[in-house]
Coordinates of C-alpha atoms in Angstrom, one line a residue:
M300 CA 52.3 155.6 -173.9
R301 CA 48.9 156.9 -173.3
T302 CA 48.2 156.1 -169.6
I303 CA 45.3 156.0 -167.3
I304 CA 45.3 155.6 -163.5
V305 CA 42.2 154.2 -161.7
D306 CA 42.2 154.2 -157.9
D307 CA 39.4 155.1 -155.5
N308 CA 41.7 156.6 -152.9
P309 CA 42.3 160.3 -153.9
L310 CA 45.4 160.6 -151.8
I311 CA 47.0 157.4 -153.1
L312 CA 46.0 158.3 -156.7
E313 CA 47.8 161.6 -156.4
I314 CA 51.0 159.8 -155.1
E315 CA 50.8 157.4 -158.0
K316 CA 50.2 160.2 -160.5
N317 CA 53.3 162.0 -159.2
I318 CA 55.6 159.0 -159.7
I319 CA 54.1 157.9 -163.0
S320 CA 54.1 161.5 -164.5
K321 CA 57.9 161.6 -164.1
N322 CA 58.5 158.6 -166.3
E323 CA 59.4 159.8 -169.8
Y324 CA 57.6 156.8 -171.5
L325 CA 54.2 157.5 -169.9
N326 CA 51.8 160.2 -170.8
I327 CA 48.9 160.5 -168.3
V328 CA 45.6 161.1 -170.3
G329 CA 43.1 160.4 -167.5
E330 CA 42.6 159.6 -163.8
F331 CA 39.6 158.2 -162.2
Y332 CA 38.3 157.4 -158.7
N333 CA 35.4 155.4 -160.0
G334 CA 35.7 152.3 -162.2
N335 CA 32.4 152.8 -164.0
K336 CA 33.3 156.3 -165.0
F337 CA 36.6 155.1 -166.4
L338 CA 34.9 152.4 -168.5
K339 CA 32.6 155.1 -170.0
S340 CA 35.6 157.1 -171.0
L341 CA 37.6 154.2 -172.4
S342 CA 36.7 154.6 -176.1
K343 CA 37.3 158.3 -175.9
L344 CA 40.7 158.2 -174.2
K345 CA 42.2 155.2 -176.1
P346 CA 44.8 154.3 -173.5
N347 CA 47.8 152.0 -174.2
V348 CA 48.3 151.3 -170.4
V349 CA 46.0 151.3 -167.4
F350 CA 47.3 151.4 -163.9
L351 CA 44.4 149.7 -162.0
D352 CA 43.6 149.4 -158.3
I353 CA 42.0 146.1 -157.5
E354 CA 40.1 146.8 -154.3
M355 CA 37.4 149.2 -155.3
P356 CA 33.7 149.6 -154.5
E357 CA 30.9 149.0 -157.1
I358 CA 33.1 147.2 -159.5
N359 CA 36.5 145.8 -158.6
G360 CA 39.8 146.0 -160.6
I361 CA 39.6 142.4 -161.9
E362 CA 36.1 143.0 -163.4
I363 CA 37.2 146.3 -164.9
A364 CA 40.3 144.6 -166.5
E365 CA 38.0 141.9 -168.0
K366 CA 35.8 144.6 -169.6
V367 CA 39.0 146.5 -170.9
E368 CA 40.2 143.2 -172.4
E369 CA 36.8 142.8 -174.2
F370 CA 37.1 146.3 -175.6
N371 CA 40.7 145.9 -176.8
E372 CA 42.9 143.0 -175.7
N373 CA 46.0 144.9 -176.5
I374 CA 45.6 147.5 -173.8
Q375 CA 48.0 146.7 -171.1
I376 CA 46.9 146.4 -167.5
V377 CA 49.1 147.0 -164.5
F378 CA 47.4 146.0 -161.2
L379 CA 48.0 148.0 -158.1
T380 CA 47.0 146.4 -154.7
S381 CA 48.0 146.0 -151.1
Y382 CA 47.2 142.3 -151.1
E383 CA 49.3 139.4 -152.7
K384 CA 46.2 137.1 -152.6
Y385 CA 45.0 138.8 -155.9
A386 CA 48.1 137.9 -157.8
M387 CA 46.7 134.6 -159.4
E388 CA 43.4 136.4 -160.4
A389 CA 45.3 139.3 -161.9
F390 CA 47.2 137.0 -164.3
K391 CA 44.0 135.5 -165.6
V392 CA 43.4 138.7 -167.6
N393 CA 45.7 140.6 -169.9
T394 CA 48.1 141.8 -167.1
I395 CA 51.6 142.9 -167.9
N396 CA 52.5 143.3 -164.2
Y397 CA 51.3 143.2 -160.7
I398 CA 52.6 145.8 -158.2
L399 CA 52.2 145.8 -154.5
K400 CA 51.4 149.1 -153.0
P401 CA 53.0 151.6 -152.3
L402 CA 54.2 152.2 -155.9
T403 CA 57.8 153.3 -156.1
K404 CA 59.9 154.7 -158.9
E405 CA 62.1 151.5 -158.9
M406 CA 59.1 149.2 -159.2
L407 CA 57.6 151.4 -162.0
D408 CA 60.8 151.4 -164.0
V409 CA 60.9 147.6 -164.0
T410 CA 57.3 147.5 -165.0
V411 CA 57.8 150.1 -167.8
K412 CA 60.6 148.0 -169.3
R413 CA 58.2 145.1 -169.5
L414 CA 55.5 147.3 -171.0
L415 CA 57.9 148.5 -173.8
K416 CA 59.0 145.0 -174.6
Y417 CA 55.4 143.8 -174.9
R418 CA 54.5 146.9 -176.9
K419 CA 57.2 146.2 -179.5
K420 CA 55.6 142.8 -180.2
S421 CA 52.1 144.1 -180.2
I422 CA 50.3 144.8 -183.5
Y423 CA 48.2 147.5 -181.8
F424 CA 48.2 150.7 -183.7
T425 CA 49.0 153.6 -181.4
E426 CA 48.5 157.2 -182.1
N427 CA 52.1 157.5 -183.4
S428 CA 51.7 154.7 -185.8
Y429 CA 48.4 155.7 -187.4
K430 CA 48.9 156.8 -190.9
N431 CA 45.3 158.1 -191.3
Q432 CA 45.2 161.7 -190.1
I433 CA 42.9 164.4 -189.2
I434 CA 44.4 168.0 -189.4
T435 CA 42.4 170.7 -187.8
L436 CA 44.9 173.3 -186.6
G437 CA 45.3 175.9 -189.3
N438 CA 43.4 173.9 -191.9
F439 CA 40.8 171.1 -192.0
E440 CA 41.9 168.0 -194.0
V441 CA 41.4 164.3 -193.5
Y442 CA 43.7 161.7 -194.8
G443 CA 42.6 158.1 -195.3
N444 CA 43.6 154.8 -196.9
G445 CA 46.9 154.8 -194.9
G446 CA 47.3 158.5 -195.1
K447 CA 47.7 158.4 -198.9
E448 CA 44.5 160.1 -199.9
V449 CA 42.7 163.3 -198.9
V450 CA 39.1 162.6 -198.2
K451 CA 36.8 164.3 -200.7
W452 CA 33.5 165.1 -199.1
P453 CA 30.5 164.7 -201.2
T454 CA 28.7 167.6 -199.4
I455 CA 29.7 170.5 -197.2
K456 CA 27.2 169.4 -194.6
E457 CA 28.8 165.9 -194.4
E458 CA 32.2 167.6 -193.8
E459 CA 30.8 169.8 -191.1
L460 CA 29.1 166.9 -189.4
F461 CA 32.3 164.9 -189.3
A462 CA 34.1 168.0 -187.9
Y463 CA 31.5 168.2 -185.2
F464 CA 31.9 164.6 -184.2
I465 CA 35.7 165.2 -184.1
Y466 CA 35.1 168.2 -181.8
L467 CA 32.8 166.1 -179.5
R468 CA 35.3 163.2 -179.1
G469 CA 32.6 160.5 -178.6
E470 CA 30.1 162.6 -176.5
K471 CA 26.5 162.2 -177.4
V472 CA 24.6 165.0 -179.1
D473 CA 20.8 165.3 -179.5
K474 CA 19.5 164.7 -183.1
W475 CA 17.5 168.0 -183.0
K476 CA 20.6 170.0 -182.0
L477 CA 22.3 168.6 -185.1
C478 CA 19.3 169.5 -187.2
E479 CA 19.2 173.0 -185.9
M480 CA 23.0 173.4 -186.4
L481 CA 23.0 172.2 -190.0
W482 CA 19.5 172.9 -191.4
S483 CA 18.0 175.7 -189.3
N484 CA 16.2 177.0 -192.4
L485 CA 14.3 173.8 -193.0
T486 CA 11.2 172.3 -191.3
S487 CA 12.0 169.8 -188.6
E488 CA 10.8 166.9 -190.7
K489 CA 13.0 167.8 -193.7
A490 CA 16.0 168.5 -191.4
L491 CA 15.7 165.2 -189.8
H492 CA 15.5 163.5 -193.2
N493 CA 18.6 165.3 -194.2
L494 CA 20.4 164.2 -191.0
H495 CA 19.7 160.6 -191.6
N496 CA 20.9 160.8 -195.2
T497 CA 24.1 162.8 -194.2
I498 CA 25.0 160.2 -191.5
Y499 CA 24.5 157.4 -194.0
R500 CA 26.7 159.0 -196.5
L501 CA 29.3 159.9 -193.9
K502 CA 29.6 156.3 -192.8
K503 CA 30.1 155.2 -196.5
T504 CA 32.7 158.0 -197.1
L505 CA 34.8 157.0 -194.0
K506 CA 34.5 153.3 -194.9
F507 CA 35.7 154.1 -198.5
Y508 CA 38.8 155.8 -197.2
G509 CA 39.6 153.0 -194.7
I510 CA 38.7 155.0 -191.5
E511 CA 37.2 152.9 -188.8
N512 CA 34.0 154.5 -187.4
Q513 CA 31.1 153.9 -185.1
I514 CA 28.4 156.5 -185.5
M515 CA 25.8 155.3 -183.0
H516 CA 22.2 156.4 -182.3
Q517 CA 20.7 155.9 -178.9
Q518 CA 17.6 157.5 -177.4
G519 CA 17.5 160.3 -179.8
S520 CA 21.2 161.2 -179.7
Y521 CA 24.2 160.5 -181.9
S522 CA 27.8 159.9 -181.1
G523 CA 30.9 159.3 -183.3
I524 CA 33.9 157.2 -182.4
F525 CA 36.7 156.9 -184.8
G526 CA 39.6 154.5 -184.7
N527 CA 42.9 154.0 -186.6
I528 CA 43.4 157.7 -187.0
H529 CA 45.5 160.4 -185.4
C530 CA 44.1 163.9 -184.8
D531 CA 46.1 166.9 -183.9
L532 CA 43.2 168.5 -182.0
W533 CA 42.8 165.5 -179.6
E534 CA 46.6 165.5 -178.9
L535 CA 46.5 169.3 -178.1
E536 CA 43.4 168.9 -175.9
D537 CA 45.0 166.1 -174.0
L538 CA 47.9 168.4 -173.3
M539 CA 45.5 171.3 -172.3
N540 CA 43.7 169.1 -169.9
K541 CA 46.8 168.2 -167.9
K542 CA 48.4 170.4 -165.3
F543 CA 52.2 170.3 -165.8
I544 CA 55.4 172.0 -164.7
L545 CA 57.9 172.6 -167.5
N546 CA 60.8 170.3 -167.0
E547 CA 63.3 168.4 -169.1
P548 CA 61.5 165.0 -169.3
K549 CA 58.2 166.5 -170.6
I550 CA 59.3 169.5 -172.6
K551 CA 60.2 167.7 -175.8
N552 CA 56.7 166.1 -176.0
I553 CA 55.1 169.5 -175.3
E554 CA 57.1 171.2 -178.1
V555 CA 56.2 168.4 -180.6
I556 CA 52.5 168.9 -179.9
L557 CA 52.7 172.7 -180.0
S558 CA 54.6 172.5 -183.3
K559 CA 51.4 171.2 -184.9
Y560 CA 49.5 174.4 -184.2
K561 CA 49.5 176.1 -187.6
G562 CA 46.6 178.5 -187.0
D563 CA 42.9 178.6 -186.1
L564 CA 40.9 175.5 -185.4
Y565 CA 39.4 174.2 -188.7
G566 CA 41.3 176.9 -190.6
S567 CA 39.1 179.1 -192.8
K568 CA 35.9 177.2 -191.9
D569 CA 33.9 179.4 -189.7
Y570 CA 32.0 176.9 -187.7
V571 CA 29.9 178.8 -185.1
W572 CA 29.9 175.9 -182.6
A573 CA 33.7 175.8 -182.6
I574 CA 34.3 179.5 -181.7
D575 CA 34.8 178.9 -177.9
L576 CA 37.2 176.0 -178.4
K577 CA 39.1 178.0 -181.1
E578 CA 39.6 180.9 -178.7
N579 CA 40.6 178.6 -175.9
I580 CA 43.2 176.8 -178.0
E581 CA 44.8 180.1 -179.2
K582 CA 44.9 181.3 -175.7
Y583 CA 46.5 178.1 -174.4
Y584 CA 49.0 178.1 -177.2
L585 CA 50.0 181.7 -176.5
N586 CA 50.4 181.1 -172.8
T587 CA 52.4 178.0 -173.3
I588 CA 54.9 179.4 -175.8
K589 CA 55.2 182.4 -173.5
A590 CA 56.1 180.1 -170.7
L591 CA 58.6 178.3 -172.9
S592 CA 60.2 181.6 -173.8
K593 CA 60.8 182.3 -170.1
Y594 CA 61.9 178.7 -169.4
Y595 CA 64.6 178.8 -172.1
Y596 CA 65.7 182.3 -171.0
D597 CA 66.3 181.1 -167.4
K598 CA 68.2 178.1 -168.9
N599 CA 70.4 180.5 -170.9
L600 CA 69.2 178.9 -174.1
Y601 CA 68.7 182.2 -175.9
Y602 CA 68.2 180.9 -179.4
K603 CA 65.2 178.9 -178.2
T604 CA 63.9 182.1 -176.4
E605 CA 64.1 184.0 -179.6
E606 CA 62.3 181.2 -181.5
Y607 CA 59.3 181.2 -179.0
T608 CA 59.0 185.0 -178.5
K609 CA 58.8 185.5 -182.2
K610 CA 56.2 182.8 -182.5
F611 CA 54.2 184.7 -179.8
L612 CA 54.6 188.1 -181.3
K613 CA 53.3 186.9 -184.7
L614 CA 49.9 186.4 -182.9
N615 CA 50.2 189.2 -180.4
P616 CA 52.7 191.8 -181.6
I617 CA 52.0 194.3 -178.8
D618 CA 52.6 192.2 -175.8
E619 CA 55.2 194.2 -173.9
D620 CA 56.3 191.4 -171.5
T621 CA 57.3 189.4 -174.6
I622 CA 58.8 192.4 -176.2
E623 CA 61.0 193.0 -173.1
L624 CA 62.1 189.4 -173.0
L625 CA 63.1 189.5 -176.7
M626 CA 65.1 192.7 -176.2
K627 CA 66.9 191.1 -173.3
T628 CA 67.6 188.1 -175.6
F629 CA 69.0 190.3 -178.3
Y630 CA 71.2 192.0 -175.7
K631 CA 72.6 188.5 -174.9
F632 CA 73.5 188.3 -178.5
N633 CA 75.0 191.8 -178.5
D634 CA 72.6 192.6 -181.3
K635 CA 71.9 196.3 -180.9
L636 CA 70.3 196.7 -184.3
N637 CA 67.5 194.2 -183.5
I638 CA 66.8 195.8 -180.1
I639 CA 66.2 199.1 -181.8
N640 CA 64.1 197.5 -184.6
I641 CA 61.8 195.7 -182.3
Y642 CA 61.3 198.7 -180.0
K643 CA 60.6 201.1 -182.9
K644 CA 58.2 198.6 -184.5
L645 CA 56.3 198.4 -181.1
E646 CA 56.2 202.2 -181.0
I647 CA 54.7 202.4 -184.5
T648 CA 52.1 199.6 -183.9
L649 CA 50.9 201.0 -180.6
K650 CA 50.6 204.5 -182.1
E651 CA 48.7 203.3 -185.2
E652 CA 46.4 200.8 -183.5
L653 CA 45.8 202.3 -180.0
D654 CA 47.3 205.8 -180.2
I655 CA 49.4 205.1 -177.1
E656 CA 53.2 204.9 -176.3
P657 CA 55.1 201.9 -174.9
R658 CA 54.8 201.5 -171.2
K659 CA 57.5 203.1 -169.0
S660 CA 59.1 199.9 -168.0
T661 CA 59.6 198.9 -171.7
E662 CA 61.1 202.3 -172.5
L663 CA 63.5 202.2 -169.6
L664 CA 64.6 198.7 -170.4
Y665 CA 65.3 199.7 -174.0
L666 CA 67.3 202.8 -173.0
N667 CA 69.2 200.8 -170.3
L668 CA 70.2 198.0 -172.8
L669 CA 71.4 200.5 -175.4
E670 CA 73.4 202.4 -172.8
K671 CA 75.2 199.2 -171.7
M672 CA 76.2 198.2 -175.3

């Protein structure tokens, strides 16, 4: 379940985060010290559960919970407090549980059981139950009407504008920036006219395909918020924004998300504004599958090591750290032929592309492995 923690005490929040992050049913997508900042991010993060401190400055937890309930009554609230006196107030809003600090694993486990029981009864559409989909990794396709129809865009500009709103995830963008991005060859008056028409058509298109949308205009800026739809980019970004240590409870979820990476962001669509994010995503993907390769090698799961080293080498065939790991993996399989093949392939590629030879450590490992077989 997509989980947010709100607590104005950084030290306590870190302790709560440490306990909550170890629960296999909870996926932390945000943490806030300030209640107002949390509320501003609510529509973007789309939580299923909020762990909420009651005693906070500016706006207290009870007030925050009421605003969350107004936004979506199916978001489950778990109050965290040091005072029992708040219990009755807590249950006036949509609270699934009330936990006295300090939070413990045992208390959390009991709460999560209740959360899951409530969740099964809820008609709230989570990201896993959405049938409408946005695919951005390796291609750009949008599926509406319950995931049964591919959205056909009336114009290329409408498609790019939607792609940009997806990229922004609810952040505001100045109207003139949109005009410059989409119609830099036109006068400002004509570009603004085109923008208004394109936004109007975009709203109609999304409505036709059953995709909830709020494209809002405030003080010369636009923002787009889209509901009842799953997006692979958002899922990967959520993973990228978290600091995690590879371990058994989390690794399956990480692998599922990484498996959706099929290539460059937006596929063959060369959107200039997406270049930095495209590069960051590829770098993150490579670093993570490299880490997975090492993780599985250390766990003696050599078939998984082979799987991830090969995925890495498809995108970066001359990374010698990964070549060395794959050779050691083939050694575990007693596969002499593949050790020779991968090393010779590296030699040829380095010679053709860079006119260099493999580094000494790679050569020595290669010779040492062959000698021992």
